[in-house]
Coordinates of N, CA and C and ligand atoms in Angstrom, one line a residue:
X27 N 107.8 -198.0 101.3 CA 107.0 -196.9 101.8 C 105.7 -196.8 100.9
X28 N 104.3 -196.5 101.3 CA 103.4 -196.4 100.5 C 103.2 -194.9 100.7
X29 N 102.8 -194.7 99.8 CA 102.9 -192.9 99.1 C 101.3 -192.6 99.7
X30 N 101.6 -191.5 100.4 CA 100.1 -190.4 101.2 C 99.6 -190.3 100.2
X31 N 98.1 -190.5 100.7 CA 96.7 -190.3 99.4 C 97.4 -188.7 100.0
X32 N 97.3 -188.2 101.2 CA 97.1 -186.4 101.1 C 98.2 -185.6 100.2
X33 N 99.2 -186.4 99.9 CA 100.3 -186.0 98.9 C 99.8 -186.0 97.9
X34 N 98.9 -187.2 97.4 CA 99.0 -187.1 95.9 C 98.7 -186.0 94.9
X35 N 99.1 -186.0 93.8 CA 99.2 -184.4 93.2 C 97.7 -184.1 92.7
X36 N 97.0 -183.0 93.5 CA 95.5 -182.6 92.7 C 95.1 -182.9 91.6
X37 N 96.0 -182.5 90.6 CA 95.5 -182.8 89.6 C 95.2 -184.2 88.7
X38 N 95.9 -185.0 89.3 CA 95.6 -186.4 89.1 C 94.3 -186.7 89.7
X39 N 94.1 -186.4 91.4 CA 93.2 -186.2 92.2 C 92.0 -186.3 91.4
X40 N 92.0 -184.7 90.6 CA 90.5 -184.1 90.5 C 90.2 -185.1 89.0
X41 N 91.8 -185.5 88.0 CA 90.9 -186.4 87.2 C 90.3 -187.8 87.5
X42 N 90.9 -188.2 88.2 CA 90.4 -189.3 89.2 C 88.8 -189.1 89.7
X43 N 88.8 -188.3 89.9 CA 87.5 -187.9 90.6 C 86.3 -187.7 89.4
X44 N 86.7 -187.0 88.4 CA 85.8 -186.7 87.6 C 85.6 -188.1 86.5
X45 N 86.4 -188.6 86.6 CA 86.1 -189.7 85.5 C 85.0 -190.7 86.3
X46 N 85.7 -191.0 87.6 CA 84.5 -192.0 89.0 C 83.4 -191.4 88.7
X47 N 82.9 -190.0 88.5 CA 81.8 -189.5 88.3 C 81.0 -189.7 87.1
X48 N 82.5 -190.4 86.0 CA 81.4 -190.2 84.6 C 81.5 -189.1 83.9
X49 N 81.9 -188.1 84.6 CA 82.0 -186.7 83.9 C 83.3 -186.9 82.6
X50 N 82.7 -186.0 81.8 CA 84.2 -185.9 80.6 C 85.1 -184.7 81.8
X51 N 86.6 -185.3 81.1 CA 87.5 -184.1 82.2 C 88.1 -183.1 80.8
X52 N 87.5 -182.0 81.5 CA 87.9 -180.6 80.8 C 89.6 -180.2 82.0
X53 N 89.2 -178.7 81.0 CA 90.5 -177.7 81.9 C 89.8 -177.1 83.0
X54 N 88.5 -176.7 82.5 CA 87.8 -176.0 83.8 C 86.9 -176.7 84.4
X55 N 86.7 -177.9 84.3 CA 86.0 -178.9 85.4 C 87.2 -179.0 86.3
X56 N 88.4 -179.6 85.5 CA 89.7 -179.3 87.0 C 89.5 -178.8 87.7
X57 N 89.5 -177.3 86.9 CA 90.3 -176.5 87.5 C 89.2 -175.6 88.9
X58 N 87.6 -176.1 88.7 CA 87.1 -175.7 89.3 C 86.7 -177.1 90.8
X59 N 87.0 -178.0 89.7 CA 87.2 -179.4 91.6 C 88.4 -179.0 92.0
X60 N 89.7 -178.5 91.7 CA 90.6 -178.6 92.3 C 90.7 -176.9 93.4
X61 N 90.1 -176.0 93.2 CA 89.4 -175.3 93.9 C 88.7 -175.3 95.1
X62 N 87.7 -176.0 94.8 CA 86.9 -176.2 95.7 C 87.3 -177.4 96.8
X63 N 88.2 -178.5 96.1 CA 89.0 -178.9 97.0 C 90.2 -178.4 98.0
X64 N 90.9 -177.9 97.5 CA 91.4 -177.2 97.9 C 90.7 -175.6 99.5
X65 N 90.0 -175.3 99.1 CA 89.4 -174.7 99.8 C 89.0 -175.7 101.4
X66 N 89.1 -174.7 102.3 CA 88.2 -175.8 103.5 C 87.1 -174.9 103.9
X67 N 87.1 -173.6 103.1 CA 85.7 -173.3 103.9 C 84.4 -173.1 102.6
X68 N 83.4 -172.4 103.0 CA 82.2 -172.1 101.7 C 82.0 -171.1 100.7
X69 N 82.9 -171.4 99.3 CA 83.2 -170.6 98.2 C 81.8 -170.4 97.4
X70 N 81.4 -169.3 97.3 CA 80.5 -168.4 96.4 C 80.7 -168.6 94.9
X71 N 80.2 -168.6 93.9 CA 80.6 -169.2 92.0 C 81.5 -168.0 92.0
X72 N 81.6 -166.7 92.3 CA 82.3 -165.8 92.0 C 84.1 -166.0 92.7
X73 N 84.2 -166.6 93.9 CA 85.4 -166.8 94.7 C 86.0 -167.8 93.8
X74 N 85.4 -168.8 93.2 CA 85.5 -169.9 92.8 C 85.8 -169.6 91.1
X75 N 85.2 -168.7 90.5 CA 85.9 -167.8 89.4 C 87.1 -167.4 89.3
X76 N 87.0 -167.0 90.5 CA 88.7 -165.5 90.7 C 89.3 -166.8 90.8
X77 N 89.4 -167.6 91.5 CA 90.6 -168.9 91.6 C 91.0 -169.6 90.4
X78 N 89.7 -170.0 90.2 CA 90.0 -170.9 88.6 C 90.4 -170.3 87.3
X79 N 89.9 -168.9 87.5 CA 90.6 -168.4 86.7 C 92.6 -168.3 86.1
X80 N 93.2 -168.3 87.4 CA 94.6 -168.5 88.1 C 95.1 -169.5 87.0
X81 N 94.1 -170.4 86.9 CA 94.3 -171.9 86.5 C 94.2 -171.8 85.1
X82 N 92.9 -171.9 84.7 CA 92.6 -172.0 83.3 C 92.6 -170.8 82.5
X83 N 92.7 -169.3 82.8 CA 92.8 -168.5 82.4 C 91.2 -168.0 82.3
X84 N 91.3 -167.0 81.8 CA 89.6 -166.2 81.5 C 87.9 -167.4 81.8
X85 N 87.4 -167.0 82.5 CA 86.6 -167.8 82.6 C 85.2 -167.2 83.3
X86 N 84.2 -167.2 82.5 CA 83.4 -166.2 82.5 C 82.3 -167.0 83.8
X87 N 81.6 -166.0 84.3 CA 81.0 -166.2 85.4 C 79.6 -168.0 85.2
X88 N 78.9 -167.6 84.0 CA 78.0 -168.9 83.4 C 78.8 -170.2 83.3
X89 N 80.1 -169.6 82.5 CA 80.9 -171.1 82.4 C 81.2 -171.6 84.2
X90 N 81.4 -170.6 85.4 CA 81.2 -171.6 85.9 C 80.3 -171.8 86.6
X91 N 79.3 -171.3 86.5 CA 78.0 -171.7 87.1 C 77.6 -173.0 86.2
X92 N 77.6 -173.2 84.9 CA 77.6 -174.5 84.1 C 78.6 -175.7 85.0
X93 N 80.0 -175.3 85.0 CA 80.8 -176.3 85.8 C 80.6 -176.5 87.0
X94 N 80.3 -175.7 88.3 CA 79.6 -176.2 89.3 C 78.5 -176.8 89.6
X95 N 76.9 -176.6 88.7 CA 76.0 -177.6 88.5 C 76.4 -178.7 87.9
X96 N 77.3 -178.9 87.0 CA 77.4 -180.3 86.6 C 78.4 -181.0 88.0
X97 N 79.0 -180.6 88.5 CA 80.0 -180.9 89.7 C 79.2 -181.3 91.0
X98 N 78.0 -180.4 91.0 CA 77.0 -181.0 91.9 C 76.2 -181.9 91.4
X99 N 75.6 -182.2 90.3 CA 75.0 -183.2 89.6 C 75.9 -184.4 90.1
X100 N 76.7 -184.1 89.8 CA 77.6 -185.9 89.4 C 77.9 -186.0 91.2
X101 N 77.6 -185.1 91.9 CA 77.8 -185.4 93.4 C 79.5 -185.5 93.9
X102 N 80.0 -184.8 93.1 CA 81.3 -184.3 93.7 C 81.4 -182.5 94.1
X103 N 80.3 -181.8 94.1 CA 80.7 -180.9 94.6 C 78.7 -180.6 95.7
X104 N 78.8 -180.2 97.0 CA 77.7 -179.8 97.7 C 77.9 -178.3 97.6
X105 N 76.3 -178.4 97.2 CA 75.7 -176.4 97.1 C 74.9 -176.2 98.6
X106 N 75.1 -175.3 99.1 CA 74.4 -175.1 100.3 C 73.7 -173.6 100.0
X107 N 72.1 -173.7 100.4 CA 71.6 -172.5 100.0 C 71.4 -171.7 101.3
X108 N 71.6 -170.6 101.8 CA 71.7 -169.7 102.8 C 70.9 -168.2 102.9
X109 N 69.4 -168.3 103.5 CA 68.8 -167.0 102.8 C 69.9 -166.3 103.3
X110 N 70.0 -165.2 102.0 CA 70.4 -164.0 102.3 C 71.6 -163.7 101.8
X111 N 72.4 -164.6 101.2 CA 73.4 -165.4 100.7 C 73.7 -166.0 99.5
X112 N 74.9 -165.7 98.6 CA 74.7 -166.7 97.5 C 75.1 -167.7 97.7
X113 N 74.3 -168.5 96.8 CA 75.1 -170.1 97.0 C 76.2 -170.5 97.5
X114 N 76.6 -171.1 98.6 CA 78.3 -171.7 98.7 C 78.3 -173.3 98.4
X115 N 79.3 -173.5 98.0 CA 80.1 -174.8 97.3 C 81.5 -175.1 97.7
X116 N 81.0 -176.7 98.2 CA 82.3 -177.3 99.2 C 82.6 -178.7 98.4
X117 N 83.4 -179.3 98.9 CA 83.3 -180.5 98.4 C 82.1 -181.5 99.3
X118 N 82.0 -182.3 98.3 CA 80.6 -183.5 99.0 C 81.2 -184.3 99.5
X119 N 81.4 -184.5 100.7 CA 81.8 -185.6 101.3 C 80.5 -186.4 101.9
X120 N 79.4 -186.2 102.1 CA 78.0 -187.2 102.4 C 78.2 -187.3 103.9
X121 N 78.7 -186.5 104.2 CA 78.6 -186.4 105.8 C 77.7 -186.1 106.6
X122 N 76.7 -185.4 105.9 CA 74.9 -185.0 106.1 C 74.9 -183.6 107.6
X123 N 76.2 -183.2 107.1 CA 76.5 -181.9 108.1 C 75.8 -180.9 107.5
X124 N 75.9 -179.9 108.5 CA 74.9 -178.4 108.4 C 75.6 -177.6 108.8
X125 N 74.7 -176.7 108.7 CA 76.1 -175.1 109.0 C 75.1 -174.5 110.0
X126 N 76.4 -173.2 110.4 CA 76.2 -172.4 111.5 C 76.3 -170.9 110.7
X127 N 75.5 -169.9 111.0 CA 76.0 -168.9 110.2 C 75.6 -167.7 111.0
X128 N 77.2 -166.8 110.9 CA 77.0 -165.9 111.9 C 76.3 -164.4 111.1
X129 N 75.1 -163.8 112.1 CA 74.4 -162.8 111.7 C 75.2 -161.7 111.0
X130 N 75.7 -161.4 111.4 CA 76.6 -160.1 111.3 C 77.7 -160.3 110.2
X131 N 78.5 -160.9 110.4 CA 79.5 -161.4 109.4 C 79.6 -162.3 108.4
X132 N 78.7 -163.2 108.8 CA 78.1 -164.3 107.2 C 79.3 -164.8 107.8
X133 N 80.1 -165.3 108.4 CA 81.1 -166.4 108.8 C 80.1 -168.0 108.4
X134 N 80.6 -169.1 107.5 CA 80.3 -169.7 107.5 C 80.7 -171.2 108.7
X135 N 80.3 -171.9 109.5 CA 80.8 -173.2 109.6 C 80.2 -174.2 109.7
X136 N 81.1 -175.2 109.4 CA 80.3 -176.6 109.2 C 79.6 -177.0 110.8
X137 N 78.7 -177.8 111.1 CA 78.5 -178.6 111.9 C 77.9 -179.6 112.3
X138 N 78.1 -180.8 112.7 CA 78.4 -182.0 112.4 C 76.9 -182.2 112.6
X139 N 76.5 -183.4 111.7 CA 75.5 -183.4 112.3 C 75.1 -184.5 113.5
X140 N 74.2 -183.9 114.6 CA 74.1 -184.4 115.7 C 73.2 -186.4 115.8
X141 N 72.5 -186.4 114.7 CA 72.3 -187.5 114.6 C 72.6 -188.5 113.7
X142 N 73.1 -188.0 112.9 CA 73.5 -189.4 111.5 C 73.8 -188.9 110.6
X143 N 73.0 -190.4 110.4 CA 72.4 -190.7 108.6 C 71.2 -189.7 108.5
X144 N 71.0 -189.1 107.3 CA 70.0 -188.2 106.5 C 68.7 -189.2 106.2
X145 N 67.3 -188.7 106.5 CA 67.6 -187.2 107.1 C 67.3 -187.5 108.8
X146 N 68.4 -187.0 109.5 CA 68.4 -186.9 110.0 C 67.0 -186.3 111.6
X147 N 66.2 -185.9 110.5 CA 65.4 -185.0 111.6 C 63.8 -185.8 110.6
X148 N 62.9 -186.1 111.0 CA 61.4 -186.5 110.7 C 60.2 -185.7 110.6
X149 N 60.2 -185.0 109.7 CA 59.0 -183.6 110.0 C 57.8 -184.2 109.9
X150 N 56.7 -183.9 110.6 CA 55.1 -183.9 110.3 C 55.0 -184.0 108.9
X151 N 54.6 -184.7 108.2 CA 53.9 -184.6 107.0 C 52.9 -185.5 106.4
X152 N 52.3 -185.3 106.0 CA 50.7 -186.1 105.5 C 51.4 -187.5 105.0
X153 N 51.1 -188.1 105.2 CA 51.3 -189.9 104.1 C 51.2 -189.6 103.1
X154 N 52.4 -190.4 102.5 CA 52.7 -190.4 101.4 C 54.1 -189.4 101.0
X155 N 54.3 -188.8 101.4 CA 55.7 -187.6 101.6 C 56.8 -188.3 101.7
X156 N 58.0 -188.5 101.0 CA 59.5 -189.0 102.0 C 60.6 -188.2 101.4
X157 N 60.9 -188.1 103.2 CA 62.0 -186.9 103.2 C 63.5 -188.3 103.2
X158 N 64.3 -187.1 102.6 CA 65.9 -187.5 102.3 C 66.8 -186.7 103.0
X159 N 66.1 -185.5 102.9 CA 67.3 -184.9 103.5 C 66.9 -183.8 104.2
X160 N 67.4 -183.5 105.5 CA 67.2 -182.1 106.1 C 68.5 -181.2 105.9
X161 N 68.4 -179.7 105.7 CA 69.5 -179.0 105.8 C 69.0 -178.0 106.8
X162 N 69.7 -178.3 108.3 CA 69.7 -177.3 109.3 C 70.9 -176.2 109.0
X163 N 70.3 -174.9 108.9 CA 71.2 -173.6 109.2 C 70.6 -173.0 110.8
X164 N 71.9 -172.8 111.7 CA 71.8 -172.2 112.9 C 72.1 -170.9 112.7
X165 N 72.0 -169.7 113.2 CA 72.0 -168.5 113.0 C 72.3 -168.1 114.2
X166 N 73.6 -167.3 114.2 CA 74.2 -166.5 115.9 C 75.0 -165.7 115.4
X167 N 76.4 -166.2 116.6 CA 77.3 -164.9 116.4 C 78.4 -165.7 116.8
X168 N 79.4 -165.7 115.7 CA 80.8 -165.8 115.9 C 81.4 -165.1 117.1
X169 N 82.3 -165.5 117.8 CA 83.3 -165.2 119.1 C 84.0 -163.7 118.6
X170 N 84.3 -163.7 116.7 CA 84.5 -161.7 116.4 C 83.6 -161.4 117.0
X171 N 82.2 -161.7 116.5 CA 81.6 -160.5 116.8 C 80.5 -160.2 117.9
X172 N 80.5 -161.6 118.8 CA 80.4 -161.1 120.2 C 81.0 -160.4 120.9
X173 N 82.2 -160.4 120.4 CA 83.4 -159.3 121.3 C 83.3 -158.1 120.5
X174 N 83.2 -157.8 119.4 CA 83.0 -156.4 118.8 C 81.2 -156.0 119.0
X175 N 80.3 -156.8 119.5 CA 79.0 -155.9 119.4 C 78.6 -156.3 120.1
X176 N 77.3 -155.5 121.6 CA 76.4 -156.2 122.1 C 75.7 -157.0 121.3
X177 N 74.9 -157.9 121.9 CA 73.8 -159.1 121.4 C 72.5 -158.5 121.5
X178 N 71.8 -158.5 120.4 CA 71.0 -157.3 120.3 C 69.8 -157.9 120.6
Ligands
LIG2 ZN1 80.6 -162.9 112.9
LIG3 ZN1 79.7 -177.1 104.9

């Protein structure tokens, strides 16, 4: 029988991961990839605090704002910026997907993106310019809160 990569135990996982990255492996570099893996939807530095904390004990807000920029550095963790919003942090899978985000409730979702490879989309720009990457945010209303409010 060959043993499920989905079984294998996180924490081997997340050193595995951070060493591929070059990163030195701490307690709270773990303990903050194994979070954010763990997670399937888009964790804020503060949600991502309260968790890891669970793990490594006391852990002050900078320390992980320090361990999430180095986690996005090394391209194991994607920051997505959302006016209006703090930062959320998912894992990086290079899938070159975008989010949907609902007005009312800040419900986050992913969504695929409709053409590819990044960047996907080619803006006007003068010669000499090259784009890498587009990040589309769509902005509506989750099916809550269609049913709880007219569409204004
Ligand atoms: Zn909503
Ligand atoms: Zn996402």
């Amino acid at each position: 029988m060959t043993p499920a990569t989905t079984g294998a135990e996180p924490m081997a996982q997340a050193v595995t991961r951070l060493r591929g990255a070059g990163l030195r492996v701490t307690a709270q570099r773990m303990a903050v990839l194994m979070v954010v893996a763990e997670s399937l939807g888009h964790l804020d530095a503060d949600t991502v605090r309260e968790r890891a904390q669970q793990v490594t004990g006391r852990l002050s807000l900078q320390a992980t704002y320090n361990v999430l920029h180095a986690l996005t550095d090394a391209g194991l963790v994607r920051c997505t910026q959302i006016a209006g919003h703090p930062a959320r942090y998912e894992t990086e899978r290079h899938d070159n997907h975008h989010h949907f985000v609902c007005c009312r409730c800040g419900d986050i979702r992913d969504v695929a993106c409709s053409v590819g490879a990044a960047p996907c989309m080619e803006p006007q720009l003068p010669e000499g310019y090259l784009t890498q990457e587009a990040a589309v945010t769509f902005w509506g209303l989750c099916p809550g809160c269609q049913a709880t409010a007219p569409a204004s």
